[in-house]
Amino acid sequence: MNDEFKGKSGKVKVMYVRDEGENGSRAPNPRTGKGGGRPARQEDSRRSSGRRSEEGASRKPRSDEGSRRPRSDEAGRKPRNDESFSPWRTVSRPPSERVSVEEKQPEQGGKVAIDPEVIRRQRQEETRVYGENACQALFQSRPEAIVRAWFVQSVTPRFREALRWLAANRKAYHVVEDAELAKASGTEHHGGVCFIIKKRMGMAVSEWLSQAGEKDCVLALEDVSNPHNLGGIMRSCAHFGVKGLLVNDASLLESGAAVRTAEGGAEHVQAISGESFAGGLEAFRKAGYTIVTTSSHEGTPLAKAELPAKMVLVLGQESEGLSDSAFQQGDISLSIGGTGNVESLNVSVATGILLAEWWRQNA
């Protein structure tokens, strides 16, 4: 059926109305010629409408979904099918179920609470070492001490052997940009590589004496803590064959700046710890060592002194020098002659001069 009428615009609008035959078939569209199919059966229409109503009922507003999270573990109710198999579902565990890093099992999922005490203990046992020569020497000497490593791309060819060893022994390492390595090492003077390592503990005086030979020079440092001075001292010790350093705090020899300044020399010296600094000196004296002190104002000139094969060379910090108690324990006092234009030499420079003379006389 066609119906014609004029709208407000004056144009003629034509409306086509589909007609169904006696058999229920639809008449084709007179304009396009399409159509004419059978209408949907009443049963199909009821099914489709019912399906749509079910889908509409199952869909809930986002606000309801966001505000209601499954609480099956807390309330004790049985989870629905969609809850139990959801890969995004987060389960909150009570504090009693949380475990430390050491107790975590591979099959456990989700986040695990880390015991702060475990982290604190690990940080006390570890330290950072950086600098190419320092890290190369450490790898050659004690690779098992390495916990983690960072490299910039340019140094990796020179650490090829270390990289193979780290991969074979499941040690984590990272090839990073310079800025990221500066963050990991804590300094811009990292030399392209940084290791996290396990610290070495100081050796007891009694243990050192049990393995000492006939010729042995031990360096005793009273209150020397500047890492660059310590690094220079360790480098001189390694060069002149002095292996033992009696110190108040063995961890000072493991600082990153000291090890880097030593340029590999830190791997050739061993920290020695006594119950006290004075007690350590007394133990060496009883074992037959000569205690040699230094002074910038008095004492035998180094050029005229005869240095024993077994001795403990005692040096103090630059500002104050040796304490009175340590100075009085000396069997010999030495001085290094000079112009007098400066008060004294840098402690690392003085150490190098004194050890060179001992090496010359006893090598």
Coordinates of N, CA and C in Angstrom, one line a residue, residues 1-2 13-18 27-35:
M1 N 0.9 -1.2 0.0 CA 0.0 0.0 0.0 C 0.9 1.2 0.0
N2 N 0.6 2.1 -0.9 CA 1.3 3.4 -1.0 C 0.5 4.5 -0.4
K13 N 6.6 13.0 0.0 CA 7.2 11.9 0.7 C 6.4 10.6 0.5
V14 N 7.0 9.5 0.2 CA 6.3 8.3 -0.1 C 6.7 7.3 0.9
M15 N 5.7 6.6 1.5 CA 5.9 5.6 2.5 C 5.5 4.2 2.0
Y16 N 6.4 3.2 2.1 CA 6.0 1.9 1.6 C 5.7 1.0 2.9
V17 N 4.6 0.3 2.8 CA 4.2 -0.6 3.9 C 4.3 -2.0 3.4
R18 N 5.0 -2.9 4.2 CA 5.1 -4.3 3.8 C 3.8 -5.0 4.1
A27 N 6.0 -9.5 1.8 CA 6.1 -9.0 0.5 C 7.4 -8.3 0.3
P28 N 8.0 -8.4 -0.9 CA 9.3 -7.7 -1.1 C 9.2 -6.2 -1.1
N29 N 10.3 -5.5 -0.7 CA 10.3 -4.1 -0.7 C 10.2 -3.6 -2.1
P30 N 9.1 -2.8 -2.4 CA 8.9 -2.3 -3.8 C 10.0 -1.4 -4.3
R31 N 10.7 -0.7 -3.4 CA 11.7 0.2 -3.8 C 13.0 -0.5 -4.1
T32 N 13.4 -1.5 -3.2 CA 14.7 -2.2 -3.4 C 14.6 -3.5 -4.0
G33 N 13.4 -4.1 -3.9 CA 13.2 -5.4 -4.4 C 13.7 -6.5 -3.5
K34 N 14.1 -6.2 -2.3 CA 14.6 -7.2 -1.3 C 13.6 -7.5 -0.3
G35 N 13.8 -8.6 0.4 CA 12.9 -9.0 1.4 C 12.1 -10.2 0.9

